[in-house]
Each structure stands twice: as structure tokens, then as C-alpha cells.
Amino acid sequence: MSSKPKSRWDTETAEDAAEAARRKAEKEAKKALKLEKAKKAEEEAAAAAARRRHEDEERHAQQSLAVSDEPPSKRRKVSAEPDEDAAASPRRKKRAPSTANGERDTSEARLLRFPAPEIKPCNSVDDYEPLNRIEEGSYGIVSRARHIATGEVVALKKLKLEGETDGFPITSLREIQTLMAARHANVVNLREVVVGERLNQVYIVMDFIEHDLKTLLDDMPEPFLQSEVKTLMIQLLSATATMHTNWIMHRDLKTSNLLMNNRGQIKVADFGLARYFGDPCLPLTQLVVTLWYRSPELLLGAQKYGTAIDIWSIGCIFAELILKEPLFQGKSEIDQLSKIFELMGVPTDEEWPGWRRLPNSKSLRFPRTKQTTGHLLRSKFPLLTTNGVSLLSSLLSLDPSKRITAEEALKHPYFRDDPKPKSEAMFPTFPSKAGQEKRRRLNSPSAPMRGDAPQLFGEVGLTGRSGLFAGLDEEEVGGGFSLKVH
Amino acid sequence: MVTIFTTPLATPAQLSTSPSQLSGIPDPVEQKLRLVACRLIQAAGILMELPQPTISTAILLLQRYYLTTSLPSSPLLQTCLASLYLSSKLTEHAQKPRDLINILKYLLSPASPLYPPHLLPKDSEETTEKKRSNKHLYYVSEGDYTALKSLLLSTEAKILRALGFNTTVNLPYTLAFNYLQALGVLSHSSPPKSPSESPSDPLQHPKLVSTTFAYLTDLLSSPSQVYLTHHPHELAVAGIYLAARDHGVKLPERWWEVWDVERETLGFLVVVMRGGTYVGDKKVWIVEEGVWEEVEGGEVVAIGAESVEREVERLRNL
């Protein structure tokens, strides 16, 4: 009997040792890289200093000749056109005579030059050295890898293309297209797409980000501070505003798709359901957005929808940042709707004109009395300021046409109230999960897969609304301050 | 946003020596094949009632693809199919491989108006019209279909790899329309004086937009491939310039500088647009396998790999 636990212990230590050895090797490799980098940086600094000195001398020479009528120009960051100066000087000379002989052609127009990306084939996945697996989902496998040439650690997402009968899936095309177009400080940076030997081996290379917000929220002993929530919300809203002005809908915003680095920045990731939209909007698939973050118009079967569905998800995320748990945790579409109406109230025809004409609302019966209309956000979020509740209620407006836009939300007074948004640099850091081990399988439903949209029938029960504080005992009590109601 | 102005462009090195030339295809043959590919894609797109941006995207994908891949390693028919298939997905007008294959096969069959009339079977007494409407001429057997479909799908993957998955195609049409609006030449600047003047014709120059678009679309099949060397705003300005001249519309002095186009660039593009296609008024007939030949009033181009090989061999022996 005693041998069995011992052997189990033994294997575990062996595994641990292997893991420790791997980690140690990795650390050493990192250290070596760092040393090398430092050495290189030193050399570069010396070179740069020399260059600067040289340039300074040149500038002095120029100024002493007094040819330049402009203040010394800023140093160009990019080496756009090496012959820029050469081209500029004759132009300057040309300008002088033309000003002399009349008002025509007085100014040589300064024309903008646009950069052009090159057309070049994909690099090979062999440029990267695999480190460890982070996460596996229905869409593909994400793993950590190191770029061999530069030593940078990246996230490598392998697309699942086996069993595709229609060639490269349109959803993956959209994912790559939209991720390339949505460049923003708070959108995960797509570095390149690399391929393996076989035609169905395609990998998306992105910056590696240490955490995802869902895991962080689950592991934090305390929820984020108000000032931190504000910073995170500003980042999320400005990323979303950029996407929406570029005609991109994300369609799967949720905390597990928001990555967070140790410098207080969140990055919107996983564009697997994203797509371009148009104005006026066309009928699109209703089976988008993870259930808990899905807006009421989608649940009611609207075929035409717009950016407001992302805003609803942001509202859910805002509430989750405060509560430390998802706001509406429905078990099915009907349950989700009833949870939404429980908190936000059953819409009246004035609140949301035309909602009764949506496909699924015809077959559903809703209890509608005075008691069931109007939202209960105030009592659900007792510690949130008035402006906070006002922002939340306009993000979670039932009528999509009355829902606030990302641009407007950024100007909301909530963000100007005290406490002010915390500076990114002041954010706490967290030990990385993805850096060492597999990211935990998330305890939340996953994004919908392609298929037919469900038809809803039945009655939406609002049992929870019988009493104001019903269901409060189910809530987790965190550390620190919390109001005791019982 | 800067993104609608920028589009991936070819480098001078890519343009001076194409992979096809390196693998032994002479430049004129490559140019003719590229032109034929544009014709095929355009014709198929019209038959399938696809919007012009989808068709233009397909043509540009094909042109970019042949910057990094040679014709012998990726024959024309499957590349046409794959680029149309890919662009239909990219522009959200997804088509079935089956439909694309049927249409392309029809276009290469004797029933197609692109088929040289002198090659039509002469034995029967039927009229040309009747011959062309014979459905058996473009029937695609199940075996052919399966083979072509798998070629289509693998070529699609190859196109994506060759382009580094950067499928951004910014076309000049929208910009041209915006520029025309900004120039104030589309609608009357002052309200109509008499009620009879305007309602029937709200546009000041009704043909200006369509002429501009026609120039831009024609430019796709130009042998100089300016869509690979110039940004969309430059193409749009050049299209407007020519269309305005055709319709006698007066535009402000040096208006092109407002949209950051140099006079030299504009001049170059106008020359290219005026130059038209290299064949001039000659008609180009397309067959799948056959002999490249000049006949009265036009020439025949055979796009099959074997026929291309034979033509290259013939040119080498001249």
C-alpha cells in the first residue's frame, strides 16, 4: 500500500523536475539573449552618439551658411526616402525665382506620400521555436513561441483547417483581414501569417500577452478599483470605436477575449467572428457573440443588427469588472433573455418601438406589469456612482437604436468623475498563467459555431423579481468592504 | 483613415523580372495570358452578376499572384477560378465552386462568344446561333468537376500564401466618386431656376461617373499593370481627368494636388489609359487547348498548359 502513493509522489517530482529544468533552461537562454542584446544596444548607442555628433556638426555648418529658412527639422524616424533632402533642395531653389516673377505657382504643394506594403509570400513557421501551449479552442490552438531571429516571444495561433471542404474558411479570411485593418494600441498586434509545409498549416503570429481578463478576474482576491475599471473601459471603448469607424464589428467581445499585459493595457483579441459591415446593414447571421454577452435584439432573432451588439457586450464587461463575475449567466437563450429582462425590465413599446415584431418575440410570452418594467441597476450596483449607473444603463439599453455608441461613451461624465482613471503605469502586475502553464479551461460558454439560429418558444419567467434582494444569497462575498443586507 | 489609400504594391524588382519569365515564358506570351485572364474573369463575373468590385478584386489578386508565382507552376484556368472564388469570399459575395467551374467551362466551350468562330464545327447545317446554344458543348462531367475543384482549392491556398495573406485590395471607385462630389461637378451648385430643368436629370453631367468608372475598369487589363504600381487615389484622379476631358467638364486649376497626386504621375497614368490594351482593336478569342494563331480580325489564345508550352517552343524555334 505504501508503495503506491510513493510511486505517485515520485512521478510527480520527476515531472516537476523536468518542468523546473525546462524553466531553468528557458531562463538561462533568456539571460544569454539579454546579455547579447545589452551588448548590441551598447554598440548601437555608441554608433548613434557618433552619428549624432556628426549630424550636429553638419547642422551647425548649415546654419552658419544660413540657407535654411526653417527651424531645424525633427529627426525623421523612418528612412522613408533617402533622397528626400536631395529632392528638396532643388525645389527650394526653384521656388525663389517663381516667387520673384509673380503670384502664379507661388507654392510648391506639399503632397502626402502613402506607404505601400510589399507583396511577398508567407514566411515559414520554422522561423519560430515552439515553447508551450497556451489554450486550445474550437477555432484553433494557441501556443507560445519564440522568433528565432529576434528572440521575441510571440503567440502562435494555428488555424483549424482540417476537414474544410470549401477551401480557406471565410471566417478565417475575415479574422485576418479585420485584424490587419484594426490597428490600435488596444487591439492585439498581428505580426504576420506564417505557414507550414502542408497547404492546411496556417498560423497567425501575434504579440504574446501575459493574461486574459477572465482568468485575472477569477484569481484576483479583490475586484479592480474604480479608477482601474475606468482605465480599462476607456481602453476597451477606444479600441471598439476604432473598429467601428473602420466598419468592423467584433461580434464576440467578452472578458476571456480581452488580453492584459503587465503594463496595464488590455488588448482586444480573437477576431474569429469579426466581419466588415455596411450601411444600410444587410441580414447577417444571428448566431454570434457568446451567450452571456449576447444582446437582446440578437436573442430575439433580429436579422439586421449593427455595432450596438458590441456595445451591449461592453456593458456586460463593465458590469463584470465591477462584480468580478459575469452579469447575465443564462443557461439557454430563453434563460438569458429572462435574466436580462429581470434586471433591465421588460421593454415597453415606448422604450423599444417595434421589439414585438422581432421574429422570436412573437412566440414568447412576457409578463408585463408595472413591476417588471424599468431597470434595477441601482440596487444591483449599490457602490457605483450615479454617472457610473447612467453609463451602464446606456450601454445596456434594450433598444439598440438608443444604445450609446463607443465614441459617445468615451465622452461620458463617468470618466471625468473622481476617482480619475488610473494611469496605466500604476497598474498592479500579476503572475502570468499563460507564461508557464496551460490557461485554465474557462468556466463560461464558448462562442457560437456556425449553424442555424435557434427558434425560441416558451415563457420568459421573471421569478427573480419577486423581491428586491432575491438571489442575493447566491452572490459570492468577496473580501474587503461589502454591504451586509441580511 | 490612411488604410483606404494604401494598397500593397509591387517592387521594381518584382516587375522587371517575373517568375514566369524566369521559367522561360517570353514577356509577350505572359502579357497575352494575363489579358486573357482578365477577360475571362470579367466575363464570368458579369454572367454571375457579381458586382464590379468583386471582379476587380479577383483580377488584382491574380496579377499580384503572378508577381511571385510562375505560369507553368500555376496554370491560368485554375488561377482564374481560385482568384474569383477567393475574391467572392473577401467581398462577401461568396460563390459555389460548382457555379464558377460551370461558368468558366462554358466560357471556354464552343458555345461561348469568346470561342473563335472559324473553329466551330462546319459539317452540320445548323446556324452559328444554333450551334452555340447546344448545351452539350459545355457540360462538365463529374470527374472533370472533382478534378477542377481540388485544383481550385489548392490554388486558393497557394494564392493566399503567395500574398502573405495580405488580401487588402483598395479599389479607386469609391475614392473617384468622393472626389467627383468634392469637385462639385455631380449636382447643380445652384437650385434649378425652372421646374422643368432639374427633376428629370438631377446630375449635372450624368455620364461623368460611368465614364470615370469605365476608364478605371479598362485600366485593369492594361499591360502596364498600373494597379500594381500606383495607389488608388492616383488612379482615381487619372480616371476623373480623362472622363472630365471627354465630357468637356471644366475643373479647377491643379485640382489633382488636393488629393496628393503629382502632375508627372497624372501624366503617366493618362498616357497609360489612353494607350488602351496592347492588342488594339483586334479581337482576342480564347480556347482551352489549341493553336495560338493570328486569323483575320483577331487572334486565338489557347490557355491550357500544353498549348502554352507548344507556343513557347514555337517562338523559341523562330
Coordinates of N, CA, C and O in Angstrom, one line a residue, chain A residues 35-188:
Chain A
L35 N 21.9 39.4 -22.4 CA 23.3 39.9 -22.4 C 23.7 40.4 -23.8 O 24.3 41.4 -24.0
E36 N 23.3 39.5 -24.8 CA 23.7 39.8 -26.1 C 23.0 41.1 -26.6 O 23.7 42.0 -27.2
K37 N 21.8 41.3 -26.2 CA 21.0 42.4 -26.6 C 21.7 43.7 -25.9 O 21.8 44.7 -26.6
A38 N 22.0 43.6 -24.7 CA 22.6 44.7 -24.0 C 23.9 45.1 -24.7 O 24.2 46.3 -24.9
K39 N 24.7 44.1 -25.1 CA 25.9 44.4 -25.8 C 25.6 45.1 -27.1 O 26.3 46.1 -27.4
K40 N 24.7 44.6 -27.8 CA 24.3 45.2 -29.1 C 23.8 46.6 -28.9 O 24.2 47.5 -29.6
A41 N 23.0 46.8 -27.8 CA 22.5 48.1 -27.6 C 23.6 49.1 -27.3 O 23.5 50.3 -27.7
E42 N 24.6 48.6 -26.5 CA 25.7 49.5 -26.2 C 26.4 49.9 -27.4 O 26.7 51.1 -27.6
E43 N 26.7 48.9 -28.3 CA 27.3 49.3 -29.6 C 26.5 50.3 -30.4 O 27.1 51.3 -30.9
E44 N 25.2 50.0 -30.4 CA 24.4 50.9 -31.1 C 24.4 52.3 -30.6 O 24.4 53.3 -31.3
A45 N 24.3 52.4 -29.3 CA 24.3 53.7 -28.6 C 25.6 54.4 -29.0 O 25.5 55.6 -29.3
A46 N 26.7 53.7 -29.0 CA 27.9 54.4 -29.3 C 27.9 54.9 -30.7 O 28.2 56.0 -31.0
A47 N 27.4 54.0 -31.6 CA 27.3 54.4 -33.0 C 26.4 55.6 -33.2 O 26.6 56.5 -33.9
A48 N 25.2 55.6 -32.5 CA 24.2 56.6 -32.6 C 24.8 57.9 -32.1 O 24.6 59.0 -32.7
A49 N 25.6 57.8 -31.0 CA 26.2 59.1 -30.5 C 27.1 59.7 -31.5 O 27.1 60.9 -31.7
A50 N 27.9 58.8 -32.1 CA 28.8 59.3 -33.1 C 28.1 59.9 -34.3 O 28.4 61.0 -34.7
R51 N 27.0 59.3 -34.7 CA 26.2 59.8 -35.8 C 25.6 61.2 -35.4 O 25.6 62.1 -36.2
R52 N 25.1 61.2 -34.1 CA 24.5 62.5 -33.7 C 25.5 63.6 -33.7 O 25.2 64.7 -34.2
R53 N 26.7 63.3 -33.3 CA 27.8 64.3 -33.2 C 28.0 64.8 -34.7 O 28.0 66.0 -34.9
H54 N 28.1 63.8 -35.5 CA 28.3 64.1 -36.9 C 27.2 65.0 -37.5 O 27.5 66.1 -38.1
E55 N 26.0 64.7 -37.2 CA 24.8 65.4 -37.7 C 24.8 66.8 -37.1 O 24.5 67.8 -37.8
D56 N 25.1 66.9 -35.8 CA 25.2 68.2 -35.2 C 26.1 69.1 -35.9 O 25.8 70.3 -36.2
E57 N 27.3 68.6 -36.2 CA 28.3 69.3 -36.9 C 27.8 69.8 -38.2 O 27.9 71.0 -38.6
E58 N 27.1 68.9 -38.9 CA 26.5 69.3 -40.2 C 25.6 70.4 -40.1 O 25.5 71.3 -40.9
R59 N 24.7 70.2 -39.1 CA 23.6 71.2 -38.9 C 24.2 72.6 -38.6 O 23.8 73.6 -39.1
H60 N 25.2 72.6 -37.8 CA 25.9 73.8 -37.4 C 26.4 74.5 -38.7 O 26.3 75.7 -38.9
A61 N 27.1 73.6 -39.5 CA 27.6 74.1 -40.8 C 26.5 74.8 -41.6 O 26.7 75.9 -42.1
Q62 N 25.4 74.0 -41.7 CA 24.3 74.6 -42.5 C 23.8 75.9 -42.0 O 23.6 76.8 -42.7
Q63 N 23.6 75.9 -40.6 CA 23.1 77.1 -40.0 C 24.0 78.3 -40.2 O 23.6 79.4 -40.4
S64 N 25.3 78.0 -40.2 CA 26.2 79.1 -40.3 C 26.1 79.6 -41.8 O 26.4 80.8 -42.0
L65 N 25.8 78.8 -42.7 CA 25.6 79.2 -44.1 C 24.3 80.0 -44.3 O 24.1 80.7 -45.2
A66 N 23.4 79.7 -43.3 CA 22.1 80.4 -43.3 C 21.3 80.1 -44.6 O 20.8 81.0 -45.2
V67 N 21.3 78.9 -45.1 CA 20.5 78.5 -46.2 C 19.1 78.2 -45.8 O 18.1 78.5 -46.5
S68 N 19.0 77.6 -44.6 CA 17.7 77.1 -44.2 C 16.8 78.2 -43.6 O 17.3 78.8 -42.7
D69 N 15.6 78.3 -44.1 CA 14.7 79.3 -43.5 C 13.8 78.7 -42.5 O 12.9 79.3 -42.0
E70 N 13.9 77.4 -42.3 CA 13.0 76.7 -41.4 C 13.8 76.4 -40.1 O 15.0 76.3 -40.1
P71 N 13.1 76.2 -39.0 CA 13.8 75.7 -37.8 C 14.3 74.3 -38.1 O 13.8 73.6 -38.9
P72 N 15.4 73.9 -37.4 CA 15.9 72.6 -37.6 C 14.9 71.5 -37.5 O 14.1 71.5 -36.5
S73 N 14.7 70.8 -38.5 CA 13.6 69.8 -38.6 C 13.8 68.7 -37.6 O 15.0 68.4 -37.2
K74 N 12.7 68.1 -37.2 CA 12.8 66.9 -36.3 C 13.5 65.8 -37.0 O 13.4 65.7 -38.2
R75 N 14.2 65.0 -36.3 CA 14.8 63.8 -37.0 C 13.7 62.9 -37.4 O 12.8 62.6 -36.7
R76 N 13.9 62.5 -38.7 CA 12.9 61.5 -39.2 C 13.1 60.2 -38.5 O 14.2 59.7 -38.4
K77 N 11.9 59.6 -38.2 CA 12.0 58.3 -37.5 C 12.3 57.2 -38.5 O 13.0 56.2 -38.3
V78 N 11.6 57.3 -39.7 CA 11.8 56.3 -40.7 C 12.7 56.7 -41.8 O 12.8 57.9 -42.0
S79 N 13.3 55.8 -42.4 CA 14.2 56.2 -43.5 C 13.3 56.1 -44.8 O 13.5 55.2 -45.6
A80 N 12.4 57.0 -44.9 CA 11.4 56.9 -46.0 C 12.0 57.1 -47.3 O 12.0 56.2 -48.1
E81 N 12.6 58.2 -47.5 CA 13.3 58.5 -48.8 C 14.6 59.0 -48.5 O 14.8 60.1 -48.0
P82 N 15.6 58.3 -48.9 CA 17.0 58.7 -48.6 C 17.3 60.0 -49.4 O 18.1 60.8 -49.0
D83 N 16.7 60.1 -50.6 CA 17.0 61.3 -51.4 C 16.1 62.4 -51.2 O 16.0 63.3 -52.0
E84 N 15.4 62.4 -50.1 CA 14.4 63.4 -49.7 C 15.1 64.8 -49.7 O 14.6 65.8 -50.3
D85 N 16.2 64.9 -49.0 CA 16.9 66.1 -48.9 C 17.4 66.6 -50.3 O 17.3 67.8 -50.6
A86 N 17.9 65.6 -51.0 CA 18.4 66.0 -52.4 C 17.3 66.5 -53.2 O 17.5 67.4 -54.0
A87 N 16.1 65.9 -53.1 CA 15.0 66.4 -53.9 C 14.5 67.7 -53.4 O 14.0 68.5 -54.2
A88 N 14.6 67.9 -52.1 CA 14.0 69.1 -51.5 C 14.8 70.4 -51.9 O 14.3 71.4 -52.1
S89 N 16.1 70.2 -51.9 CA 16.9 71.4 -52.1 C 16.8 72.1 -53.4 O 16.6 73.3 -53.5
P90 N 16.7 71.3 -54.5 CA 16.5 72.0 -55.8 C 15.1 72.6 -55.8 O 15.0 73.7 -56.4
R91 N 14.1 72.0 -55.2 CA 12.8 72.6 -55.2 C 12.8 73.9 -54.5 O 12.2 74.9 -54.9
R92 N 13.6 74.0 -53.4 CA 13.7 75.2 -52.7 C 14.3 76.3 -53.6 O 13.9 77.5 -53.6
K93 N 15.3 75.9 -54.3 CA 15.9 76.8 -55.2 C 15.0 77.3 -56.3 O 14.9 78.5 -56.7
K94 N 14.1 76.3 -56.8 CA 13.2 76.7 -57.8 C 12.2 77.7 -57.4 O 11.7 78.5 -58.1
R95 N 11.9 77.6 -56.1 CA 10.8 78.4 -55.6 C 11.2 79.9 -55.6 O 10.3 80.7 -55.9
A96 N 12.4 80.2 -55.4 CA 12.8 81.6 -55.3 C 12.5 82.3 -56.5 O 11.9 83.4 -56.5
P97 N 13.0 81.9 -57.7 CA 12.7 82.7 -58.9 C 11.2 82.8 -59.2 O 10.7 83.8 -59.6
S98 N 10.4 81.7 -58.9 CA 9.0 81.8 -59.2 C 8.3 82.8 -58.4 O 7.3 83.5 -58.8
T99 N 8.7 83.0 -57.1 CA 8.1 84.0 -56.3 C 8.5 85.3 -56.8 O 7.7 86.3 -56.7
A100 N 9.6 85.4 -57.4 CA 10.1 86.7 -57.9 C 9.2 87.2 -59.1 O 8.8 88.3 -59.2
N101 N 8.8 86.2 -60.0 CA 8.1 86.7 -61.2 C 6.6 86.7 -61.1 O 6.0 86.8 -62.1
G102 N 6.0 86.5 -60.0 CA 4.6 86.6 -60.0 C 3.9 85.8 -59.0 O 4.5 85.0 -58.2
E103 N 2.5 85.8 -58.9 CA 1.8 85.1 -57.9 C 1.5 83.7 -58.3 O 1.1 82.8 -57.6
R104 N 1.6 83.4 -59.6 CA 1.4 82.0 -60.1 C 2.4 81.1 -59.6 O 3.6 81.4 -59.5
D105 N 2.0 79.9 -59.3 CA 3.0 78.8 -58.8 C 3.8 79.3 -57.6 O 4.9 79.0 -57.4
T106 N 3.1 80.0 -56.7 CA 3.8 80.6 -55.6 C 4.3 79.4 -54.7 O 5.4 79.4 -54.2
S107 N 3.4 78.5 -54.5 CA 3.8 77.5 -53.5 C 3.8 76.1 -54.2 O 2.9 75.7 -54.9
E108 N 4.9 75.5 -54.0 CA 5.0 74.1 -54.4 C 4.2 73.3 -53.4 O 4.5 73.3 -52.2
A109 N 3.2 72.6 -53.9 CA 2.3 71.9 -52.9 C 3.1 70.8 -52.2 O 3.9 70.1 -52.8
R110 N 2.9 70.6 -51.0 CA 3.5 69.5 -50.2 C 2.5 68.4 -50.3 O 1.4 68.4 -49.8
L111 N 2.9 67.4 -51.1 CA 2.0 66.3 -51.3 C 2.3 65.1 -50.3 O 3.4 64.9 -50.0
L112 N 1.2 64.5 -49.9 CA 1.4 63.4 -49.0 C 1.9 62.1 -49.7 O 1.5 61.9 -50.9
R113 N 2.7 61.4 -49.1 CA 3.1 60.1 -49.7 C 2.6 59.0 -48.9 O 2.7 59.0 -47.6
F114 N 2.0 58.0 -49.5 CA 1.4 56.9 -48.7 C 2.4 55.7 -48.8 O 2.9 55.4 -49.8
P115 N 2.5 55.0 -47.6 CA 3.4 53.9 -47.6 C 2.7 52.7 -48.4 O 1.5 52.6 -48.4
A116 N 3.5 51.9 -49.0 CA 2.9 50.7 -49.6 C 3.5 49.4 -49.1 O 4.7 49.3 -49.1
P117 N 2.7 48.6 -48.5 CA 3.3 47.3 -48.0 C 3.7 46.5 -49.3 O 3.1 46.7 -50.3
E118 N 4.6 45.6 -49.0 CA 5.1 44.8 -50.2 C 4.2 43.6 -50.4 O 3.5 43.2 -49.5
I119 N 4.2 43.1 -51.6 CA 3.5 41.9 -51.9 C 4.6 40.8 -51.8 O 5.5 40.7 -52.6
K120 N 4.5 40.0 -50.7 CA 5.5 38.9 -50.6 C 4.9 37.7 -49.9 O 4.0 37.8 -49.1
P121 N 5.5 36.6 -50.3 CA 4.9 35.3 -49.7 C 5.1 35.2 -48.2 O 5.9 35.9 -47.6
C122 N 4.3 34.3 -47.7 CA 4.4 34.0 -46.2 C 5.8 33.4 -45.8 O 6.4 32.7 -46.6
N123 N 6.2 33.8 -44.6 CA 7.4 33.1 -44.1 C 7.0 31.7 -43.5 O 5.8 31.4 -43.4
S124 N 8.0 31.0 -43.2 CA 7.7 29.6 -42.7 C 7.6 29.6 -41.2 O 8.2 30.4 -40.5
V125 N 6.8 28.7 -40.7 CA 6.6 28.5 -39.3 C 7.9 28.1 -38.6 O 8.1 28.2 -37.4
D126 N 8.9 27.6 -39.4 CA 10.1 27.2 -38.9 C 11.0 28.3 -38.4 O 12.0 28.1 -37.7
D127 N 10.5 29.6 -38.7 CA 11.2 30.7 -38.1 C 11.0 30.8 -36.6 O 11.6 31.6 -35.9
Y128 N 10.0 30.1 -36.1 CA 9.6 30.2 -34.7 C 9.9 28.9 -34.0 O 9.8 27.8 -34.6
E129 N 10.3 29.0 -32.8 CA 10.6 27.8 -32.0 C 9.5 27.7 -31.0 O 9.2 28.6 -30.2
P130 N 8.8 26.6 -31.0 CA 7.7 26.4 -30.0 C 8.1 26.4 -28.6 O 9.2 25.8 -28.3
L131 N 7.4 27.0 -27.7 CA 7.7 27.0 -26.3 C 6.7 26.1 -25.5 O 7.0 25.1 -25.0
N132 N 5.5 26.6 -25.4 CA 4.5 25.8 -24.7 C 3.1 26.2 -25.2 O 2.9 27.3 -25.8
R133 N 2.1 25.3 -25.0 CA 0.8 25.5 -25.5 C 0.0 26.4 -24.5 O 0.2 26.3 -23.3
I134 N -0.8 27.3 -24.9 CA -1.5 28.2 -24.0 C -2.9 27.8 -23.9 O -3.5 27.6 -22.8
E135 N -3.6 27.5 -25.0 CA -5.0 27.4 -25.0 C -5.4 26.6 -26.2 O -4.9 26.8 -27.3
E136 N -6.5 25.8 -26.1 CA -7.0 25.1 -27.3 C -8.5 25.3 -27.3 O -9.2 25.1 -26.3
G137 N -8.9 25.8 -28.4 CA -10.4 26.0 -28.6 C -10.9 25.4 -29.8 O -10.2 24.7 -30.5
S138 N -12.2 25.7 -30.1 CA -12.8 25.0 -31.3 C -12.2 25.6 -32.6 O -12.2 25.0 -33.6
Y139 N -11.7 26.9 -32.5 CA -11.2 27.6 -33.7 C -9.7 27.2 -34.0 O -9.3 27.4 -35.1
G140 N -9.0 26.8 -33.0 CA -7.6 26.5 -33.2 C -6.8 26.4 -31.9 O -7.3 26.5 -30.8
I141 N -5.5 26.2 -32.1 CA -4.6 26.1 -30.9 C -3.7 27.3 -30.8 O -3.1 27.7 -31.8
V142 N -3.6 27.8 -29.6 CA -2.7 29.0 -29.4 C -1.5 28.5 -28.6 O -1.7 27.8 -27.6
S143 N -0.3 28.8 -29.1 CA 0.8 28.4 -28.3 C 1.8 29.5 -28.2 O 1.8 30.5 -29.0
R144 N 2.7 29.4 -27.3 CA 3.8 30.5 -27.1 C 5.0 30.0 -27.9 O 5.3 28.8 -28.0
A145 N 5.6 30.9 -28.6 CA 6.8 30.6 -29.4 C 7.7 31.7 -29.4 O 7.4 32.8 -29.1
R146 N 9.0 31.4 -29.8 CA 10.0 32.4 -29.9 C 10.5 32.6 -31.3 O 10.7 31.6 -32.0
H147 N 10.5 33.8 -31.8 CA 11.0 34.1 -33.1 C 12.5 33.9 -33.0 O 13.2 34.6 -32.2
I148 N 13.0 33.0 -33.8 CA 14.4 32.6 -33.6 C 15.4 33.7 -34.0 O 16.4 34.0 -33.3
A149 N 15.1 34.5 -35.0 CA 16.0 35.6 -35.4 C 16.1 36.7 -34.4 O 17.1 37.2 -34.2
T150 N 14.9 37.1 -33.8 CA 15.0 38.2 -32.9 C 14.9 37.9 -31.4 O 15.1 38.7 -30.6
G151 N 14.5 36.6 -31.2 CA 14.3 36.2 -29.8 C 13.1 36.7 -29.1 O 12.9 36.5 -27.9
E152 N 12.2 37.3 -29.9 CA 10.9 37.8 -29.3 C 10.0 36.7 -29.1 O 9.9 35.8 -29.9
V153 N 9.2 36.8 -27.9 CA 8.3 35.7 -27.7 C 6.9 36.2 -28.2 O 6.5 37.3 -28.1
V154 N 6.3 35.3 -29.0 CA 5.0 35.6 -29.6 C 4.0 34.6 -29.3 O 4.3 33.5 -28.7
A155 N 2.7 34.9 -29.6 CA 1.7 33.9 -29.6 C 1.4 33.4 -31.0 O 1.3 34.2 -31.9
L156 N 1.3 32.1 -31.1 CA 1.1 31.5 -32.4 C -0.2 30.8 -32.4 O -0.4 29.9 -31.6
K157 N -1.1 31.2 -33.3 CA -2.4 30.6 -33.4 C -2.5 29.7 -34.6 O -2.5 30.2 -35.7
K158 N -2.7 28.4 -34.4 CA -2.8 27.5 -35.6 C -4.3 27.4 -36.0 O -5.1 27.1 -35.1
L159 N -4.6 27.7 -37.2 CA -6.0 27.7 -37.6 C -6.3 26.2 -37.9 O -5.5 25.5 -38.4
K160 N -7.6 25.9 -37.5 CA -8.0 24.5 -37.8 C -8.6 24.5 -39.1 O -9.7 25.0 -39.4
L161 N -7.9 23.9 -40.1 CA -8.3 23.8 -41.4 C -8.6 22.4 -41.9 O -9.0 22.2 -43.0
E162 N -8.4 21.4 -41.1 CA -8.7 20.1 -41.5 C -10.2 19.9 -41.6 O -11.0 20.5 -40.8
G163 N -10.6 19.2 -42.6 CA -12.0 18.9 -42.8 C -12.7 20.0 -43.4 O -14.0 20.0 -43.5
E164 N -12.0 21.1 -43.9 CA -12.7 22.2 -44.6 C -12.9 21.7 -46.1 O -12.0 21.3 -46.7
T165 N -14.2 21.8 -46.5 CA -14.5 21.4 -47.9 C -14.6 22.6 -48.8 O -14.5 22.4 -50.0
D166 N -14.7 23.8 -48.3 CA -14.9 24.9 -49.1 C -13.6 25.8 -49.2 O -13.7 27.0 -49.2
G167 N -12.5 25.2 -49.1 CA -11.3 25.9 -49.2 C -11.0 26.7 -47.9 O -11.5 26.3 -46.8
F168 N -10.3 27.8 -48.0 CA -10.0 28.6 -46.8 C -11.2 29.2 -46.2 O -12.0 29.9 -46.9
P169 N -11.6 28.9 -45.0 CA -12.9 29.4 -44.4 C -13.0 30.9 -44.4 O -12.1 31.6 -44.1
I170 N -14.2 31.3 -44.8 CA -14.5 32.8 -44.9 C -14.3 33.4 -43.5 O -13.8 34.6 -43.5
T171 N -14.5 32.7 -42.5 CA -14.4 33.3 -41.1 C -12.9 33.6 -40.8 O -12.6 34.6 -40.3
S172 N -12.0 32.7 -41.3 CA -10.6 32.9 -41.0 C -10.1 34.0 -41.9 O -9.2 34.8 -41.5
L173 N -10.6 34.1 -43.1 CA -10.3 35.2 -44.0 C -10.7 36.6 -43.4 O -9.9 37.5 -43.4
R174 N -11.9 36.6 -42.8 CA -12.3 37.8 -42.1 C -11.5 38.1 -40.9 O -11.1 39.3 -40.7
E175 N -11.1 37.1 -40.2 CA -10.3 37.3 -39.0 C -9.0 38.0 -39.4 O -8.6 39.0 -38.7
I176 N -8.3 37.5 -40.4 CA -7.0 38.0 -40.8 C -7.2 39.4 -41.4 O -6.5 40.4 -41.0
Q177 N -8.2 39.6 -42.2 CA -8.5 40.9 -42.8 C -8.8 42.0 -41.8 O -8.2 43.1 -41.8
T178 N -9.7 41.6 -40.9 CA -10.1 42.7 -39.9 C -8.9 42.9 -38.9 O -8.7 44.1 -38.5
L179 N -8.2 41.9 -38.5 CA -7.1 42.1 -37.6 C -6.0 43.0 -38.3 O -5.4 43.8 -37.6
M180 N -5.8 42.8 -39.6 CA -4.8 43.7 -40.3 C -5.3 45.1 -40.3 O -4.5 46.0 -40.2
A181 N -6.6 45.3 -40.5 CA -7.1 46.7 -40.6 C -7.3 47.4 -39.3 O -7.2 48.6 -39.2
A182 N -7.6 46.6 -38.2 CA -7.9 47.3 -36.9 C -6.6 47.5 -36.1 O -6.4 46.8 -35.1
R183 N -5.7 48.3 -36.6 CA -4.5 48.6 -35.8 C -4.8 49.6 -34.7 O -5.3 50.7 -35.0
H184 N -4.5 49.3 -33.5 CA -4.8 50.1 -32.4 C -4.0 49.7 -31.2 O -3.7 48.5 -31.1
A185 N -3.7 50.6 -30.3 CA -2.9 50.2 -29.1 C -3.6 49.2 -28.3 O -2.9 48.4 -27.5
N186 N -4.9 49.1 -28.3 CA -5.6 48.2 -27.5 C -6.2 47.0 -28.3 O -7.2 46.4 -27.9
V187 N -5.7 46.8 -29.5 CA -6.1 45.6 -30.2 C -4.8 44.8 -30.4 O -3.7 45.3 -30.7
V188 N -4.9 43.5 -30.2 CA -3.7 42.7 -30.2 C -3.0 42.8 -31.6 O -3.7 42.9 -32.6

